[in-house]
Tab-separated table of N, CA, C and O in Angstrom:
chain	number	residue	atom	x	y	z
A	19	MET	N	9.974	-20.001	3.620
A	19	MET	CA	9.680	-18.393	3.828
A	19	MET	C	8.550	-18.354	5.011
A	19	MET	O	7.564	-19.434	5.432
A	20	ASP	N	8.991	-17.420	6.022
A	20	ASP	CA	7.993	-17.225	7.085
A	20	ASP	C	7.570	-15.963	7.404
A	20	ASP	O	7.105	-15.492	8.442
A	21	ASN	N	6.603	-15.421	6.425
A	21	ASN	CA	6.103	-14.417	5.969
A	21	ASN	C	6.913	-13.186	6.680
A	21	ASN	O	6.458	-12.396	7.294
A	22	ASN	N	7.776	-13.310	6.269
A	22	ASN	CA	9.018	-12.325	6.447
A	22	ASN	C	8.446	-10.689	5.674
A	22	ASN	O	8.754	-9.603	5.734
A	23	TYR	N	7.590	-11.126	4.224
A	23	TYR	CA	7.122	-10.002	3.490
A	23	TYR	C	5.965	-9.996	3.282
A	23	TYR	O	5.173	-11.051	3.289
A	24	CYS	N	5.650	-8.610	2.607
A	24	CYS	CA	4.112	-8.644	2.391
A	24	CYS	C	3.910	-7.480	1.431
A	24	CYS	O	4.649	-6.644	0.910
A	25	VAL	N	2.540	-7.332	1.019
A	25	VAL	CA	1.968	-6.510	0.000
A	25	VAL	C	1.121	-5.983	0.780
A	25	VAL	O	-0.087	-6.653	1.039
A	26	ILE	N	1.025	-4.664	1.023
A	26	ILE	CA	-0.236	-3.748	1.659
A	26	ILE	C	-1.107	-3.382	0.038
A	26	ILE	O	-0.189	-2.565	-0.796
A	27	ILE	N	-2.345	-3.129	0.294
A	27	ILE	CA	-3.212	-3.048	-0.881
A	27	ILE	C	-3.976	-1.267	-0.003
A	27	ILE	O	-4.418	-1.955	1.020
A	28	THR	N	-3.974	-0.596	-0.775
A	28	THR	CA	-4.752	0.537	-0.308
A	28	THR	C	-5.304	1.301	-1.818
A	28	THR	O	-4.795	1.277	-2.707
A	29	THR	N	-6.072	2.181	-1.153
A	29	THR	CA	-6.703	2.991	-2.672
A	29	THR	C	-6.923	4.077	-2.319
A	29	THR	O	-7.219	4.630	-1.377
A	30	THR	N	-6.905	5.042	-3.543
A	30	THR	CA	-6.983	6.625	-2.874
A	30	THR	C	-7.324	7.506	-4.324
A	30	THR	O	-7.036	6.434	-5.680
A	31	ASN	N	-7.183	8.362	-4.405
A	31	ASN	CA	-6.780	9.622	-5.631
A	31	ASN	C	-5.523	9.647	-6.404
A	31	ASN	O	-4.818	9.399	-5.599
A	32	GLU	N	-5.462	9.751	-7.325
A	32	GLU	CA	-4.225	9.952	-8.175
A	32	GLU	C	-3.194	10.999	-7.273
A	32	GLU	O	-1.865	10.459	-7.313
A	33	ASN	N	-3.417	11.859	-7.015
A	33	ASN	CA	-2.461	12.850	-6.062
A	33	ASN	C	-2.207	12.635	-4.967
A	33	ASN	O	-0.544	12.649	-4.399
A	34	ASN	N	-2.806	12.171	-4.372
A	34	ASN	CA	-2.863	11.421	-2.789
A	34	ASN	C	-2.076	9.828	-3.062
A	34	ASN	O	-1.118	10.249	-1.987
A	35	ALA	N	-2.145	9.419	-3.685
A	35	ALA	CA	-1.252	8.303	-4.161
A	35	ALA	C	0.199	8.343	-4.228
A	35	ALA	O	1.111	7.909	-3.526
A	36	LYS	N	0.414	9.674	-4.745
A	36	LYS	CA	1.750	10.006	-5.377
A	36	LYS	C	2.688	10.477	-3.893
A	36	LYS	O	3.785	9.998	-3.548
A	37	ILE	N	1.804	11.182	-3.010
A	37	ILE	CA	2.135	11.592	-1.785
A	37	ILE	C	2.711	10.504	-1.060
A	37	ILE	O	3.425	10.172	-0.179
A	38	LEU	N	1.575	9.159	-0.574
A	38	LEU	CA	1.710	8.296	0.099
A	38	LEU	C	2.897	7.476	0.021
A	38	LEU	O	3.745	6.933	0.289
A	39	ALA	N	2.793	7.026	-1.722
A	39	ALA	CA	4.081	6.676	-1.988
A	39	ALA	C	5.115	7.076	-2.098
A	39	ALA	O	6.278	6.324	-1.432
A	40	ASP	N	5.448	8.680	-1.891
A	40	ASP	CA	6.671	9.033	-2.084
A	40	ASP	C	7.022	9.020	-0.549
A	40	ASP	O	8.332	8.375	-0.101
A	41	ASN	N	6.268	9.057	0.384
A	41	ASN	CA	6.217	9.034	1.595
A	41	ASN	C	7.261	7.761	2.408
A	41	ASN	O	8.350	7.641	2.953
A	42	LEU	N	5.973	6.687	1.708
A	42	LEU	CA	6.491	4.979	2.190
A	42	LEU	C	7.999	4.653	1.565
A	42	LEU	O	8.957	4.199	2.302
A	43	VAL	N	7.853	5.342	0.543
A	43	VAL	CA	9.641	4.917	-0.172
A	43	VAL	C	10.855	5.823	0.723
A	43	VAL	O	11.896	4.991	1.306
A	44	VAL	N	10.872	6.905	0.507
A	44	VAL	CA	11.652	7.840	1.212
A	44	VAL	C	11.781	7.281	2.857
A	44	VAL	O	13.231	7.462	3.086
A	45	ASN	N	10.810	7.334	3.314
A	45	ASN	CA	11.038	6.714	4.749
A	45	ASN	C	11.411	5.355	5.162
A	45	ASN	O	11.146	4.754	5.970
A	46	LYS	N	11.452	4.757	3.903
A	46	LYS	CA	11.767	3.459	4.132
A	46	LYS	C	11.357	2.610	4.573
A	46	LYS	O	11.622	1.338	4.985
A	47	LEU	N	9.681	2.710	4.045
A	47	LEU	CA	8.986	1.793	5.311
A	47	LEU	C	8.249	0.508	3.798
A	47	LEU	O	7.801	-0.151	4.312
A	48	ALA	N	8.723	1.265	2.694
A	48	ALA	CA	8.558	0.286	1.468
A	48	ALA	C	9.513	0.182	0.504
A	48	ALA	O	10.074	1.207	0.223
A	49	ALA	N	9.995	-0.897	-0.424
A	49	ALA	CA	10.906	-0.850	-1.254
A	49	ALA	C	10.254	-0.531	-2.945
A	49	ALA	O	10.826	0.197	-3.078
A	50	CYS	N	8.923	-0.472	-2.618
A	50	CYS	CA	8.562	-0.348	-4.301
A	50	CYS	C	6.731	-0.395	-4.065
A	50	CYS	O	6.514	-0.647	-3.285
A	51	VAL	N	6.217	0.538	-4.669
A	51	VAL	CA	4.690	0.993	-4.913
A	51	VAL	C	4.531	0.871	-5.992
A	51	VAL	O	4.870	1.983	-6.764
A	52	GLN	N	3.581	0.264	-6.166
A	52	GLN	CA	2.833	-0.028	-7.725
A	52	GLN	C	1.912	0.929	-7.596
A	52	GLN	O	1.138	0.480	-6.782
A	53	MET	N	1.103	1.801	-8.659
A	53	MET	CA	-0.117	2.455	-8.733
A	53	MET	C	-1.123	1.687	-10.187
A	53	MET	O	-0.060	2.111	-11.264
A	54	ILE	N	-1.806	1.596	-9.860
A	54	ILE	CA	-2.657	1.120	-10.750
A	54	ILE	C	-4.107	1.778	-11.214
A	54	ILE	O	-4.752	1.859	-9.964
A	55	LYS	N	-3.980	2.617	-12.225
A	55	LYS	CA	-5.651	3.705	-12.478
A	55	LYS	C	-6.844	2.456	-12.364
A	55	LYS	O	-6.192	1.383	-13.357
A	56	MET	N	-8.106	2.852	-11.869
A	56	MET	CA	-9.048	2.452	-12.017
A	56	MET	C	-10.123	2.851	-11.652
A	56	MET	O	-10.026	3.695	-11.078
A	57	ASN	N	-11.480	2.003	-11.571
A	57	ASN	CA	-12.584	2.697	-11.421
A	57	ASN	C	-13.040	1.383	-10.196
A	57	ASN	O	-13.283	0.457	-10.071
A	58	SER	N	-13.795	2.369	-9.145
A	58	SER	CA	-14.248	1.497	-8.038
A	58	SER	C	-15.576	2.221	-8.117
A	58	SER	O	-16.183	3.290	-8.234
A	59	VAL	N	-16.686	0.711	-7.697
A	59	VAL	CA	-17.999	1.140	-7.490
A	59	VAL	C	-18.225	0.733	-5.730
A	59	VAL	O	-17.739	-0.238	-5.911
A	60	TYR	N	-18.903	1.659	-5.265
A	60	TYR	CA	-19.247	0.969	-3.671
A	60	TYR	C	-20.043	1.663	-3.156
A	60	TYR	O	-20.579	2.788	-3.914
A	61	GLU	N	-20.705	1.788	-2.244
A	61	GLU	CA	-21.690	2.388	-1.274
A	61	GLU	C	-21.271	2.840	-0.133
A	61	GLU	O	-20.498	2.516	0.694
A	62	TRP	N	-21.538	4.447	-0.604
A	62	TRP	CA	-20.540	4.725	0.828
A	62	TRP	C	-22.127	6.227	1.207
A	62	TRP	O	-22.440	6.579	0.571
A	63	GLU	N	-22.343	6.122	2.408
A	63	GLU	CA	-23.444	7.004	3.055
A	63	GLU	C	-24.689	7.189	2.332
A	63	GLU	O	-25.337	7.753	2.020
A	64	GLY	N	-25.235	5.476	1.958
A	64	GLY	CA	-26.494	5.080	1.328
A	64	GLY	C	-26.255	5.388	-0.025
A	64	GLY	O	-27.290	5.431	-0.536
A	65	LYS	N	-25.252	6.073	-0.785
A	65	LYS	CA	-25.440	6.323	-2.022
A	65	LYS	C	-24.069	5.787	-2.747
A	65	LYS	O	-23.243	4.973	-2.063
A	66	ILE	N	-24.435	4.868	-4.196
A	66	ILE	CA	-23.816	4.189	-4.848
A	66	ILE	C	-22.563	5.315	-5.550
A	66	ILE	O	-22.906	6.250	-5.805
A	67	CYS	N	-21.384	5.064	-5.437
A	67	CYS	CA	-20.212	5.974	-5.965
A	67	CYS	C	-19.199	5.589	-7.176
A	67	CYS	O	-19.375	3.826	-6.785
A	68	HIS	N	-19.293	6.255	-7.940
A	68	HIS	CA	-18.567	5.678	-9.066
A	68	HIS	C	-17.565	6.761	-8.848
A	68	HIS	O	-17.367	7.655	-9.304
A	69	ASP	N	-16.014	6.222	-8.720
A	69	ASP	CA	-15.126	7.075	-8.670
A	69	ASP	C	-13.751	6.269	-9.457
A	69	ASP	O	-13.227	4.932	-9.472
A	70	ASP	N	-13.107	7.356	-10.116
A	70	ASP	CA	-11.713	6.952	-10.321
A	70	ASP	C	-10.472	6.779	-9.168
A	70	ASP	O	-10.512	7.986	-8.689
A	71	GLU	N	-9.997	6.039	-8.923
A	71	GLU	CA	-9.200	5.320	-8.046
A	71	GLU	C	-7.595	4.858	-8.414
A	71	GLU	O	-7.624	4.601	-9.759
A	72	VAL	N	-7.044	4.968	-7.527
A	72	VAL	CA	-5.809	4.445	-7.960
A	72	VAL	C	-5.812	3.216	-6.971
A	72	VAL	O	-5.625	3.454	-6.010
A	73	LEU	N	-5.305	2.154	-7.545
A	73	LEU	CA	-4.878	1.004	-6.188
A	73	LEU	C	-3.560	1.070	-6.206
A	73	LEU	O	-2.617	0.916	-7.125
A	74	MET	N	-2.657	0.903	-5.112
A	74	MET	CA	-1.532	0.936	-4.617
A	74	MET	C	-1.254	-0.370	-4.190
A	74	MET	O	-2.071	-1.162	-3.078
A	75	LEU	N	0.058	-1.491	-4.973
A	75	LEU	CA	0.323	-2.212	-4.290
A	75	LEU	C	1.547	-1.857	-3.403
A	75	LEU	O	2.142	-1.704	-4.555
A	76	ILE	N	1.966	-1.936	-2.327
A	76	ILE	CA	2.749	-1.333	-1.564
A	76	ILE	C	4.148	-2.633	-1.249
A	76	ILE	O	3.610	-3.615	-0.223
A	77	LYS	N	4.842	-2.976	-1.395
A	77	LYS	CA	6.109	-4.043	-1.583
A	77	LYS	C	6.632	-4.006	0.101
A	77	LYS	O	7.736	-2.845	0.068
A	78	THR	N	6.831	-4.621	1.101
A	78	THR	CA	7.652	-4.755	2.533
A	78	THR	C	7.638	-5.707	3.015
A	78	THR	O	7.635	-6.536	2.557
A	79	ARG	N	8.385	-5.276	4.429
A	79	ARG	CA	8.247	-6.497	5.481
A	79	ARG	C	7.204	-6.501	6.217
A	79	ARG	O	7.045	-5.170	6.563
A	80	SER	N	6.890	-7.503	6.678
A	80	SER	CA	5.733	-7.779	7.465
A	80	SER	C	6.008	-6.721	9.006
A	80	SER	O	5.141	-6.628	9.330
A	81	LYS	N	7.452	-7.140	9.329
A	81	LYS	CA	7.121	-6.161	10.600
A	81	LYS	C	7.050	-4.952	10.460
A	81	LYS	O	7.256	-3.897	11.588
A	82	LEU	N	7.159	-4.287	9.154
A	82	LEU	CA	7.093	-2.808	8.939
A	82	LEU	C	5.304	-2.398	8.733
A	82	LEU	O	4.876	-1.317	8.809
A	83	PHE	N	4.391	-3.296	8.932
A	83	PHE	CA	2.895	-3.299	8.418
A	83	PHE	C	2.611	-2.025	9.500
A	83	PHE	O	1.852	-0.948	8.869
A	84	ASP	N	2.875	-2.116	10.927
A	84	ASP	CA	2.143	-0.857	12.146
A	84	ASP	C	2.559	0.089	11.521
A	84	ASP	O	2.091	0.780	11.326
A	85	ASP	N	3.879	0.329	10.753
A	85	ASP	CA	4.840	1.740	10.930
A	85	ASP	C	3.969	2.583	9.431
A	85	ASP	O	3.335	3.279	9.206
A	86	CYS	N	3.721	1.385	8.320
A	86	CYS	CA	3.149	1.377	7.123
A	86	CYS	C	1.573	2.459	7.258
A	86	CYS	O	1.354	3.197	6.649
A	87	CYS	N	0.802	1.213	8.176
A	87	CYS	CA	-0.564	1.653	8.482
A	87	CYS	C	-0.601	3.100	9.084
A	87	CYS	O	-1.772	3.955	8.550
A	88	LYS	N	0.345	3.086	9.904
A	88	LYS	CA	0.380	4.264	10.664
A	88	LYS	C	0.460	5.525	9.703
A	88	LYS	O	-0.117	6.771	9.629
A	89	SER	N	1.554	5.449	8.812
A	89	SER	CA	1.911	6.446	7.681
A	89	SER	C	0.758	6.525	6.873
A	89	SER	O	0.351	7.682	6.853
A	90	ILE	N	0.268	5.720	6.482
A	90	ILE	CA	-0.655	5.977	5.693
A	90	ILE	C	-2.187	6.745	5.890
A	90	ILE	O	-2.633	7.284	5.615
A	91	LYS	N	-2.735	5.776	7.355
A	91	LYS	CA	-3.545	6.698	7.966
A	91	LYS	C	-3.173	8.454	8.142
A	91	LYS	O	-4.507	9.322	7.708
A	92	SER	N	-2.062	8.616	8.752
A	92	SER	CA	-1.903	10.290	8.732
A	92	SER	C	-1.745	10.986	7.240
A	92	SER	O	-2.221	12.081	7.583
A	93	LEU	N	-1.766	10.249	5.994
A	93	LEU	CA	-1.402	11.176	5.037
A	93	LEU	C	-2.882	11.031	4.290
A	93	LEU	O	-2.982	11.583	3.217
A	94	HIS	N	-3.858	10.018	4.147
A	94	HIS	CA	-4.754	9.447	3.691
A	94	HIS	C	-5.964	10.616	3.416
A	94	HIS	O	-6.045	10.911	4.544
A	95	ASP	N	-6.495	10.896	2.876
A	95	ASP	CA	-7.546	11.561	2.563
A	95	ASP	C	-8.905	11.150	2.296
A	95	ASP	O	-9.643	11.610	2.470
A	96	TYR	N	-9.075	9.658	2.757
A	96	TYR	CA	-10.537	8.808	2.769
A	96	TYR	C	-10.524	9.298	4.548
A	96	TYR	O	-9.496	8.704	5.374
A	97	ASP	N	-11.762	8.949	4.621
A	97	ASP	CA	-11.998	8.673	5.969
A	97	ASP	C	-12.065	7.432	6.800
A	97	ASP	O	-11.370	7.309	7.950
A	98	VAL	N	-12.147	6.464	5.791
A	98	VAL	CA	-12.056	5.043	5.646
A	98	VAL	C	-11.123	4.916	5.053
A	98	VAL	O	-11.729	3.663	3.989
A	99	PRO	N	-9.614	4.546	5.181
A	99	PRO	CA	-8.910	4.184	4.326
A	99	PRO	C	-8.913	2.519	3.587
A	99	PRO	O	-8.983	1.901	5.115
A	100	GLU	N	-9.242	1.984	3.134
A	100	GLU	CA	-8.716	0.540	2.600
A	100	GLU	C	-7.352	0.297	2.868
A	100	GLU	O	-6.115	0.859	2.403
A	101	ILE	N	-6.778	-0.355	3.978
A	101	ILE	CA	-5.644	-0.969	4.406
A	101	ILE	C	-5.697	-2.326	4.728
A	101	ILE	O	-6.062	-2.941	5.420
A	102	ILE	N	-5.622	-3.386	3.809
A	102	ILE	CA	-5.151	-4.794	3.553
A	102	ILE	C	-3.533	-5.146	3.478
A	102	ILE	O	-2.988	-4.970	2.735
A	103	LYS	N	-3.406	-6.358	4.458
A	103	LYS	CA	-2.302	-7.042	4.293
A	103	LYS	C	-2.088	-8.738	3.792
A	103	LYS	O	-3.140	-9.066	4.309
A	104	LEU	N	-1.584	-8.793	2.706
A	104	LEU	CA	-1.368	-9.916	2.078
A	104	LEU	C	-0.067	-10.343	2.028
A	104	LEU	O	0.886	-9.822	1.798
A	105	ASN	N	0.342	-11.587	2.760
A	105	ASN	CA	1.557	-12.571	3.403
A	105	ASN	C	2.320	-12.611	2.056
A	105	ASN	O	1.014	-13.152	1.339
A	106	ILE	N	3.267	-12.766	1.803
A	106	ILE	CA	3.810	-13.352	0.899
A	106	ILE	C	4.572	-14.645	1.272
A	106	ILE	O	5.615	-14.606	2.055
A	107	ASP	N	3.666	-15.834	0.577
A	107	ASP	CA	4.474	-16.754	1.210
A	107	ASP	C	5.651	-17.648	0.723
A	107	ASP	O	6.252	-18.298	0.733
A	108	ASP	N	5.677	-17.303	-0.977
A	108	ASP	CA	7.004	-17.263	-1.274
A	108	ASP	C	7.463	-16.261	-2.578
A	108	ASP	O	6.436	-15.723	-2.971
A	109	GLY	N	8.335	-16.444	-3.277
A	109	GLY	CA	9.010	-15.633	-4.416
A	109	GLY	C	10.518	-15.511	-4.302
A	109	GLY	O	11.134	-16.192	-3.720
A	110	ASN	N	10.704	-14.784	-5.542
A	110	ASN	CA	12.099	-14.906	-6.043
A	110	ASN	C	12.785	-14.555	-5.083
A	110	ASN	O	12.664	-13.266	-4.167
A	111	GLU	N	13.682	-15.006	-4.526
A	111	GLU	CA	14.835	-14.740	-3.310
A	111	GLU	C	15.409	-13.669	-3.387
A	111	GLU	O	15.412	-12.538	-2.580
A	112	GLU	N	16.112	-13.121	-4.722
A	112	GLU	CA	16.741	-12.265	-5.185
A	112	GLU	C	15.647	-10.859	-4.778
A	112	GLU	O	16.299	-9.858	-4.213
A	113	TYR	N	14.385	-10.867	-5.599
A	113	TYR	CA	13.418	-9.591	-5.107
A	113	TYR	C	13.526	-9.394	-3.762
A	113	TYR	O	13.493	-8.559	-2.969
A	114	LEU	N	12.973	-10.521	-2.913
A	114	LEU	CA	12.789	-10.575	-1.733
A	114	LEU	C	13.797	-10.022	-0.498
A	114	LEU	O	13.768	-9.050	0.142
A	115	LYS	N	14.910	-10.618	-0.796
A	115	LYS	CA	16.235	-9.863	-0.464
A	115	LYS	C	16.744	-8.092	-0.944
A	115	LYS	O	16.879	-7.570	0.236
A	116	TRP	N	16.006	-7.869	-1.871
A	116	TRP	CA	15.970	-6.474	-2.612
A	116	TRP	C	15.158	-5.673	-1.562
A	116	TRP	O	15.336	-4.373	-1.017
A	117	ILE	N	14.188	-6.344	-1.754
A	117	ILE	CA	13.134	-5.376	-0.537
A	117	ILE	C	13.887	-5.323	0.843
A	117	ILE	O	13.376	-4.298	1.444
A	118	SER	N	14.392	-6.052	1.648
A	118	SER	CA	14.962	-5.958	2.696
A	118	SER	C	15.943	-4.986	2.694
A	118	SER	O	16.212	-4.167	3.631
A	119	THR	N	16.910	-5.028	1.593
A	119	THR	CA	18.059	-3.807	1.099
A	119	THR	C	17.225	-2.417	1.135
A	119	THR	O	18.019	-1.208	1.666
A	120	GLN	N	15.973	-2.289	0.915
A	120	GLN	CA	15.499	-1.174	0.594
A	120	GLN	C	14.678	-0.783	1.831
A	120	GLN	O	13.803	0.442	2.072
A	121	THR	N	14.461	-1.457	3.192
A	121	THR	CA	13.917	-0.797	3.907
A	121	THR	C	14.451	-1.028	5.266
A	121	THR	O	15.385	-1.655	5.406
A	122	LYS	N	13.790	-0.431	6.328
A	122	LYS	CA	14.766	-0.145	7.384
A	122	LYS	C	14.306	-1.552	8.236
A	122	LYS	O	13.221	-2.419	8.274
């Protein structure tokens, strides 16, 4: 496989996660978005923060990364959203083909 597929990771609050996920799937930028509730600890503007967040695992094709990134940034409610691309080196061929059929 030649990195045709990827998982994009971002975090946000629960309400914003639903908006982002719906937008990505409706616009065929992602085949599937999984949302996992979690607690994050980080430093922001000199303060230690503890926040309930949603980790989003966005399944898509690598060629759609830039469009996904633009969409996420336009709707995200954080000043500096986490957007990380993880290439899929291998996987269930039927599932990967499904990703292709669900995305543009």
